[in-house]
XYZ file of N, CA and C in Angstrom:
591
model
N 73.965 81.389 9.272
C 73.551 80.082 8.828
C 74.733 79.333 8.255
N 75.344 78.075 8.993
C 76.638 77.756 7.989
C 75.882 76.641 7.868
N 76.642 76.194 6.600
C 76.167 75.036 6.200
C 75.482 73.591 6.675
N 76.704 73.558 7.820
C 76.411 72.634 9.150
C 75.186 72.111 9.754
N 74.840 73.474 9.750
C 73.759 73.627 10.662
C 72.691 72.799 10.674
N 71.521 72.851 11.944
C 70.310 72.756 11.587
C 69.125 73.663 10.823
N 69.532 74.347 11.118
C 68.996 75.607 10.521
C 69.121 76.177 9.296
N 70.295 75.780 8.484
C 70.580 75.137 7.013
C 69.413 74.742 6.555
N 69.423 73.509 6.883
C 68.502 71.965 6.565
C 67.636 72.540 6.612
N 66.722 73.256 7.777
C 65.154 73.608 7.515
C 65.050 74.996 6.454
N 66.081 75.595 5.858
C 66.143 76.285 5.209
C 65.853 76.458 3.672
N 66.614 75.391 3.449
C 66.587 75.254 2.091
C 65.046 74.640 1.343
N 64.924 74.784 0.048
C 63.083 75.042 -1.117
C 62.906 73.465 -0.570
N 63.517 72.455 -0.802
C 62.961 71.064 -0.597
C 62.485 70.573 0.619
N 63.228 71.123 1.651
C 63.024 70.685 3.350
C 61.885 71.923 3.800
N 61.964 72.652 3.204
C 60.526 73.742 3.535
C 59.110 73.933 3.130
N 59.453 73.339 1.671
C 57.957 72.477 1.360
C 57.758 71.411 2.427
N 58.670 70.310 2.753
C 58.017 69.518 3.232
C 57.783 69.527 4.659
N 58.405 70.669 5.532
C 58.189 71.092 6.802
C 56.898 71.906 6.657
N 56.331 72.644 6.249
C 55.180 73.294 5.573
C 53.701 72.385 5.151
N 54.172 71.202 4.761
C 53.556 70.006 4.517
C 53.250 69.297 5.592
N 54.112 69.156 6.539
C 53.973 68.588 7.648
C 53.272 69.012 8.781
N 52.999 70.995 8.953
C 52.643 71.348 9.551
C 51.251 71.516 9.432
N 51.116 72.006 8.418
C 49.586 71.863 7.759
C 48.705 70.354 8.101
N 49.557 69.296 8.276
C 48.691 68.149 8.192
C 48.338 67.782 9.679
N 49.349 68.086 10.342
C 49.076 67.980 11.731
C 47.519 69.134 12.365
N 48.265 70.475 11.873
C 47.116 71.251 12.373
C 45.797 70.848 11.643
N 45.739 70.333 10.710
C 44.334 70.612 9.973
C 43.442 68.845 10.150
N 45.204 68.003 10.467
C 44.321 67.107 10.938
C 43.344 66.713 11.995
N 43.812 67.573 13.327
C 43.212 67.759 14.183
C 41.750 68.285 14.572
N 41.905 69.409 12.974
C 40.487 70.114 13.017
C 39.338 69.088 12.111
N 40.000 67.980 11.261
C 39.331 67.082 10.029
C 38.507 65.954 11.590
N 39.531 66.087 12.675
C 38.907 64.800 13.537
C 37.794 65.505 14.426
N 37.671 66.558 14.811
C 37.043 67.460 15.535
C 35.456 67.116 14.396
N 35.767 67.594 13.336
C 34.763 67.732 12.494
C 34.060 66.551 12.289
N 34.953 65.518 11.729
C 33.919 64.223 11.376
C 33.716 63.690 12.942
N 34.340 64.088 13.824
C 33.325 63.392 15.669
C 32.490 64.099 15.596
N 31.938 65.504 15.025
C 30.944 65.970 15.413
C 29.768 65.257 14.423
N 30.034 65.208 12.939
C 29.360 64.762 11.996
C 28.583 63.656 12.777
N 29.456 62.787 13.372
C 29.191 60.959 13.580
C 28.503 61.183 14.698
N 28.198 62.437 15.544
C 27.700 62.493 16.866
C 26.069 62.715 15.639
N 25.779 63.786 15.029
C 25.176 63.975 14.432
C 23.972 63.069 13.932
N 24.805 62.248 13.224
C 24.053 61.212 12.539
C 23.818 60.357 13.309
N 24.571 59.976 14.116
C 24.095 58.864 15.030
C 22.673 59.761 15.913
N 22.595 60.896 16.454
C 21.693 61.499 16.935
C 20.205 61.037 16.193
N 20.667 61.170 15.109
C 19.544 61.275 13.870
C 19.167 59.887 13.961
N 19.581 59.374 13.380
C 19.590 57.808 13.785
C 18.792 57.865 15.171
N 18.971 57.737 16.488
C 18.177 57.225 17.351
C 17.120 58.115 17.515
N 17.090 59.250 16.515
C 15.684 59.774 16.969
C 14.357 59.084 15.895
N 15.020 58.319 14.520
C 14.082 57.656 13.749
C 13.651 56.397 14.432
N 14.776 55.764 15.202
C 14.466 54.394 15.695
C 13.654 54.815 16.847
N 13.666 55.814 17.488
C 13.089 56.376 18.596
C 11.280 56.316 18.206
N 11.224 57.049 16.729
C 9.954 56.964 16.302
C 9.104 55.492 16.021
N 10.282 55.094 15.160
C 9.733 53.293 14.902
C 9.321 52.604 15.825
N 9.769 53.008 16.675
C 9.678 52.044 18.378
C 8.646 52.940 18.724
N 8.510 53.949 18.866
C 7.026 54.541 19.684
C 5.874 53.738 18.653
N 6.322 54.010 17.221
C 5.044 53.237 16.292
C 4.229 52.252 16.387
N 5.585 51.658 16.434
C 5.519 49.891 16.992
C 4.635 49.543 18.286
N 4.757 50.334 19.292
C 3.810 50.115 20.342
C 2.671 50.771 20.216
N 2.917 51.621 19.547
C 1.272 52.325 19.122
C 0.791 51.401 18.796
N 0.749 50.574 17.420
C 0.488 49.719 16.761
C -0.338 48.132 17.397
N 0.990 48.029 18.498
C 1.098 46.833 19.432
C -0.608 47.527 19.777
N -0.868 48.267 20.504
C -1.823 48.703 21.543
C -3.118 48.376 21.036
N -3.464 48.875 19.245
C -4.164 48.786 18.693
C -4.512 47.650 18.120
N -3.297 46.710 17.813
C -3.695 45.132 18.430
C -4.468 44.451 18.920
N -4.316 45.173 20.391
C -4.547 44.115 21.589
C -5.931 45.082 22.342
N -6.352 45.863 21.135
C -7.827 46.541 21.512
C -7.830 47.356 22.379
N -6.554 48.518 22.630
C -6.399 49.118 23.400
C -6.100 50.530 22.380
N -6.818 52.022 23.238
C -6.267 53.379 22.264
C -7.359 53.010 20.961
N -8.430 52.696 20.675
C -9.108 52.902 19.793
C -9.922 53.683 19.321
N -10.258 54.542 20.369
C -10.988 55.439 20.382
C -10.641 56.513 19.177
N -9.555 57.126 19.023
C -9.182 58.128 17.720
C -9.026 57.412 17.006
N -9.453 56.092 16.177
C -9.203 55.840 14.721
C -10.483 55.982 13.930
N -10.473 55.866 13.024
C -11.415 56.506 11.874
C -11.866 55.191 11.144
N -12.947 55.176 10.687
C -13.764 53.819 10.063
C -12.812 52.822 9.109
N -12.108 53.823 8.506
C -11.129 52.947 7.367
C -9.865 52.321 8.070
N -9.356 53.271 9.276
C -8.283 52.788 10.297
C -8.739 51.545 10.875
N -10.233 51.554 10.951
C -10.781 50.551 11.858
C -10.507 48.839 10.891
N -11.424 49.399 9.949
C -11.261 48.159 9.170
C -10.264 47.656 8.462
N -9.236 48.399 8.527
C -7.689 47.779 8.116
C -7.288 46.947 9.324
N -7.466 47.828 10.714
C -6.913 46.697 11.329
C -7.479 45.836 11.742
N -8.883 45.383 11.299
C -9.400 44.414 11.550
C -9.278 43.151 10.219
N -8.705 44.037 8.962
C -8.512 42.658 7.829
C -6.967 42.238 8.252
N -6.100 43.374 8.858
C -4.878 42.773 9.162
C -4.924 41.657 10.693
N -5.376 41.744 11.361
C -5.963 40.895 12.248
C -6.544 39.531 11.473
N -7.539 39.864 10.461
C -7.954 38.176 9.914
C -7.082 37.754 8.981
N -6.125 38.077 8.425
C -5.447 37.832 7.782
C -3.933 37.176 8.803
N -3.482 37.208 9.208
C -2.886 37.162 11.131
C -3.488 35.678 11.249
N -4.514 35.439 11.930
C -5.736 34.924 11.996
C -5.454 33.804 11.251
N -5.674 33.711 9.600
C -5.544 32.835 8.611
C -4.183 32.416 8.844
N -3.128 33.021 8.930
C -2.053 32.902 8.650
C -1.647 31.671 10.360
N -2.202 32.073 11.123
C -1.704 31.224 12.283
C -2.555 29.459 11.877
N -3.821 29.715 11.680
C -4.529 28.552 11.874
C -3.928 27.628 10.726
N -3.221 28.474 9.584
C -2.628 27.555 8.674
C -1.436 27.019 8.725
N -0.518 27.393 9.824
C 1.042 27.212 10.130
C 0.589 25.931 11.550
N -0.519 26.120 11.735
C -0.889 25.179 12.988
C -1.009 23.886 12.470
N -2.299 24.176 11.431
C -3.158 23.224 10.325
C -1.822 22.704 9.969
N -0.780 22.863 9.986
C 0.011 22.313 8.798
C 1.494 21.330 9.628
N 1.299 22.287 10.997
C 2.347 21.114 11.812
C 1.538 20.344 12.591
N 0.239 20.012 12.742
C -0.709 19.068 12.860
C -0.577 17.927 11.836
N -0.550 18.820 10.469
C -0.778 17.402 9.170
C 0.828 17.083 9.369
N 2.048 17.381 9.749
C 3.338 17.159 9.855
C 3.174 15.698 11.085
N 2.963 16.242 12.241
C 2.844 15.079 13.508
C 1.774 14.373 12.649
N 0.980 14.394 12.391
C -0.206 13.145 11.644
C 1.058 12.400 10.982
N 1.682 12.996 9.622
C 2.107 12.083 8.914
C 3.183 11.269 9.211
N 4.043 11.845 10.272
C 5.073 11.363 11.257
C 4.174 10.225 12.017
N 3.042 10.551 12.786
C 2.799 9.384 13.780
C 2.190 7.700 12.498
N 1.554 8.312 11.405
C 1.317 7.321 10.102
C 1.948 6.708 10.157
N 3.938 7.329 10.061
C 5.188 6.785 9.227
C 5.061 5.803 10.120
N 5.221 5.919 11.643
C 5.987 5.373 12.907
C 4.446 3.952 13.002
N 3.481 4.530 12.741
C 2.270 3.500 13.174
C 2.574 2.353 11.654
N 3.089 2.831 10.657
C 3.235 1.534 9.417
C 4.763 1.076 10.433
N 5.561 1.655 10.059
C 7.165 0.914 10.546
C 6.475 -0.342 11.982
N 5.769 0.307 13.410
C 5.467 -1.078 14.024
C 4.714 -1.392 13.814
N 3.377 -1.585 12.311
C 2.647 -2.762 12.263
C 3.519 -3.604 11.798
N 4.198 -3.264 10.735
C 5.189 -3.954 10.098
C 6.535 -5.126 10.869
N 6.925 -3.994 11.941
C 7.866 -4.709 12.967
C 7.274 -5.928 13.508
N 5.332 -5.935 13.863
C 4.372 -6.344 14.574
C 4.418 -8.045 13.774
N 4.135 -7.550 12.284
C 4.173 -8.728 11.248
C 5.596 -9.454 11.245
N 6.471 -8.909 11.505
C 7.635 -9.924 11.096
C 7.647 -10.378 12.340
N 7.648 -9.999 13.733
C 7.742 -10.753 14.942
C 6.640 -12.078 15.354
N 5.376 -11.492 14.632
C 3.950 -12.735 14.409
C 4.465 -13.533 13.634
N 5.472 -13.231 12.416
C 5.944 -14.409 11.445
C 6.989 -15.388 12.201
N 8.016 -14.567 12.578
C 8.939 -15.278 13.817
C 8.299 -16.457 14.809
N 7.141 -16.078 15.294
C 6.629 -16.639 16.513
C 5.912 -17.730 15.824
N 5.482 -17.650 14.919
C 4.508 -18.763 14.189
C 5.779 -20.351 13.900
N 6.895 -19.207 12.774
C 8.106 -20.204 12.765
C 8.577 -20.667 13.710
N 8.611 -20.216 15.205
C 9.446 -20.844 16.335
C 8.288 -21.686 16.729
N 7.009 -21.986 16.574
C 6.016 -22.602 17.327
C 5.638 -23.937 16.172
N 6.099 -23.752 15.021
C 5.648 -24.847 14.189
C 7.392 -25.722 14.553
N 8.507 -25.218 14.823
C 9.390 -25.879 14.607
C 9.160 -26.644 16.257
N 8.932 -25.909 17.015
C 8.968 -26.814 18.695
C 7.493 -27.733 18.003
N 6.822 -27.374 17.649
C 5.452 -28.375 17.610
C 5.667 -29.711 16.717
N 7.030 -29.032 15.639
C 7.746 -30.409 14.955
C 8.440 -31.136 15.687
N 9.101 -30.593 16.428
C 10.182 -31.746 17.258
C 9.283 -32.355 18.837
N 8.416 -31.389 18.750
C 7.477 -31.976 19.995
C 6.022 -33.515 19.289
N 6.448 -33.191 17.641
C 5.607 -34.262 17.207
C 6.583 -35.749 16.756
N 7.502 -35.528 16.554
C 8.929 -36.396 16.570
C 9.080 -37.139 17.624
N 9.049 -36.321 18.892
C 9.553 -36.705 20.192
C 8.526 -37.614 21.057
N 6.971 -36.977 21.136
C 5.785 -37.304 21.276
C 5.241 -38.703 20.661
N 5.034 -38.255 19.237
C 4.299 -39.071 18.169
C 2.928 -38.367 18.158
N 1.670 -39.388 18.587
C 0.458 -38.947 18.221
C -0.443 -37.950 19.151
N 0.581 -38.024 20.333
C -0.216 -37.510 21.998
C -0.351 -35.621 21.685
N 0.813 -35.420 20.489
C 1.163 -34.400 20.411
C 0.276 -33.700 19.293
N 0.043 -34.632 17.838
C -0.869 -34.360 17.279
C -2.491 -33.713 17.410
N -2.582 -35.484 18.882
C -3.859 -34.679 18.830
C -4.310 -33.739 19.978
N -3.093 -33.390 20.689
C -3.237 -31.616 21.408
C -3.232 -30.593 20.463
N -2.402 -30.769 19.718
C -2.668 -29.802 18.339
C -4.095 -29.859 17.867
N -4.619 -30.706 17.752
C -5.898 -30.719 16.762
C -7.063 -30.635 18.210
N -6.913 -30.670 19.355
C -7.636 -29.681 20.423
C -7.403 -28.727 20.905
N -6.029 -28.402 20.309
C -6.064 -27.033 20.667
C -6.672 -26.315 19.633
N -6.621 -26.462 18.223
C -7.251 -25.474 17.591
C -8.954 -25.554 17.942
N -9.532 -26.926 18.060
C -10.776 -26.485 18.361
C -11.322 -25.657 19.767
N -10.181 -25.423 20.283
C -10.367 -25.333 21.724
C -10.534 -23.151 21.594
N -10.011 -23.157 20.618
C -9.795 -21.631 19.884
C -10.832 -21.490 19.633
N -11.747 -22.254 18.899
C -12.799 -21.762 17.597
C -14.383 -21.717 19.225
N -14.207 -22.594 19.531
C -15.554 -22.577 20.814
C -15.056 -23.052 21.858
N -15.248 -22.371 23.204
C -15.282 -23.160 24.282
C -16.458 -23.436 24.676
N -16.539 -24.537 25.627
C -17.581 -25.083 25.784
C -17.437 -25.728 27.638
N -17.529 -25.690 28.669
C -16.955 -25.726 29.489
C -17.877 -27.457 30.024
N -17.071 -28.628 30.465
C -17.504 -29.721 30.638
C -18.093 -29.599 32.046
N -19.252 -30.347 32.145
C -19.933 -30.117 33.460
C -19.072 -31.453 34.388
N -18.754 -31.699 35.896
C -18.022 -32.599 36.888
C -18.714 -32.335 38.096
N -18.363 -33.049 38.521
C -18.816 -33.089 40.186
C -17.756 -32.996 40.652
N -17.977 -31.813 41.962
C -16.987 -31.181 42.266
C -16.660 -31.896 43.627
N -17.406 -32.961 44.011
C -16.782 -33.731 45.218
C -16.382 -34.790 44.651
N -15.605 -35.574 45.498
C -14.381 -36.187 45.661
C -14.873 -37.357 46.210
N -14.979 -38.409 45.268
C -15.474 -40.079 45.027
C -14.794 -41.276 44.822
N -14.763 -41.884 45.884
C -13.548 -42.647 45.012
C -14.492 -43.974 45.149
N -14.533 -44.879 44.087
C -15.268 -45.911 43.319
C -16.604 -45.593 42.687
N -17.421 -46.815 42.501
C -18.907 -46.511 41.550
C -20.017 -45.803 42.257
N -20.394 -45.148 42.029
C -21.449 -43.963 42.130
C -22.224 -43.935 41.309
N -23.495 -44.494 41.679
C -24.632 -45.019 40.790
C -25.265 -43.521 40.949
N -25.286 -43.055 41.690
C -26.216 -41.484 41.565
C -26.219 -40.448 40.644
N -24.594 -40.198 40.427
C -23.759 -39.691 39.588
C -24.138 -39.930 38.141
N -23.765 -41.624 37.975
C -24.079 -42.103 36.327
C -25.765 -41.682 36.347
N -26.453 -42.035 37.049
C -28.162 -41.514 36.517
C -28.101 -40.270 36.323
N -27.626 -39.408 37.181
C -27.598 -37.585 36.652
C -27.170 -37.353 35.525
N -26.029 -38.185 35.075
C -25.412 -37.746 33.497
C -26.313 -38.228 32.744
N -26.571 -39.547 32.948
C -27.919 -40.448 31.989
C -29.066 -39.237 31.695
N -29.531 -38.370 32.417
C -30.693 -37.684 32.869
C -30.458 -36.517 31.877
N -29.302 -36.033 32.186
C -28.447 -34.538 31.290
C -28.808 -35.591 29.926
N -28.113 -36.191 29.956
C -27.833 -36.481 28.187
C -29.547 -36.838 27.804
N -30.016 -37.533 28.019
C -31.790 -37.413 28.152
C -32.495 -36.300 27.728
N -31.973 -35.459 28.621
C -32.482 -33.675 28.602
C -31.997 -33.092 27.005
N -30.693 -33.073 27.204
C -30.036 -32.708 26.427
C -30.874 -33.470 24.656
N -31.098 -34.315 24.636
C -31.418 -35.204 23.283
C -33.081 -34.627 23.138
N -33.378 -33.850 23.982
C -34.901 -34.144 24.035
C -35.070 -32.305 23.924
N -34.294 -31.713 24.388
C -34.463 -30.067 24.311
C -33.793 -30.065 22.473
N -33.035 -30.616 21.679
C -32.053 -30.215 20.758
C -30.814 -30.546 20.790
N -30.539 -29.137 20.520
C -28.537 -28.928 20.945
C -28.659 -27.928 22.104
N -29.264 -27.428 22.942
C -29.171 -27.008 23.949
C -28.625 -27.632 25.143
N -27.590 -27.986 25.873
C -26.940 -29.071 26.907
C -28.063 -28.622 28.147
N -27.602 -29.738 29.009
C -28.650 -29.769 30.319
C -27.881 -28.396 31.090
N -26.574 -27.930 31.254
C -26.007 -26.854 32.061
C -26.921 -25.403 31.654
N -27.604 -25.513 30.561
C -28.084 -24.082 29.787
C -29.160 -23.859 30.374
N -29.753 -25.100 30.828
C -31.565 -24.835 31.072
C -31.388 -24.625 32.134
């Protein structure tokens, strides 16, 4: 062994602890990874055999639901799953009940916003019809007035004027006696006109 050496170096108390150190960690690490892959195979095993159960449960469950596999349950099995069913039951008709009263109060909001839109456009139209009916009474004078004041009565009742529907041109004594005759009728029935009777 001369000093030189390699064989020196791995020789000596400080480089042999830690060659000793080194060897140990390698070998034993190998066996630490062996061990915890088996552990993790383990547990994970374990693991899908509980979820394995939950999930068979779960469709058990499902089955007994949907009124299927009833036959082996027992009076108290029975009536649990029939309060968990009305209770289910309650619980839907009230999540329904309640986005029903949601669209109600939504279609409310939307039915006030266009009566409202409804009112300011009726206010608009009133203002654009009194201002043309001003400059059409300016422009006019009285011709215009009193279309205004037949048109509103023309709103409140119609009343449709009786004519002769042929085509006369000068005096027509036949004509004036028929109206003479109506208005006659007319004065002598009331307010009933001669077209009614």
């Amino acid at each position: 062994f001369s000093s030189r050496g390699k064989l020196h170096e791995f020789c000596s108390t400080s480089n042999m602890v830690k060659t000793l150190e080194r060897y140990q960690k390698c070998s034993y690490a190998t066996l630490e990874v062996n061990r915890s892959a088996k552990e993790l195979e383990q547990s994970s095993y374990r693991e899908y055999l509980k979820l394995k159960g939950k999930y068979e449960a779960l469709q058990h469950y499902q089955r007994h639901l949907l009124g299927e596999d009833l036959g082996p349950l027992n009076m108290k099995e029975l009536e649990h799953l029939e309060h968990q069913l009305e209770t289910s039951l309650k619980q839907i008709r009230s999540t329904k009940t309640q986005s029903m009263l949601d669209q109600l109060y939504d279609l409310q909001t939307k039915e006030k916003l266009w009566l409202d839109a409804n009112k300011a456009l009726e206010g608009k139209l009133d203002e654009i019809y009194r201002e043309h009916h001003l400059r059409a009474s300016w422009a006019g004078g009285e011709q215009c007035t009193s279309y205004d004041h037949h048109h509103a009565q023309s709103q409140g009742f119609f009343q449709p004027l009786e004519c002769n529907s042929t085509l006369q041109i000068g005096y027509n004594t036949e004509v004036q006696n028929q109206m003479t005759a109506a208005t006659h009728d007319q004065n002598v029935n009331g307010l009933i006109p001669g077209w009614m009777l």
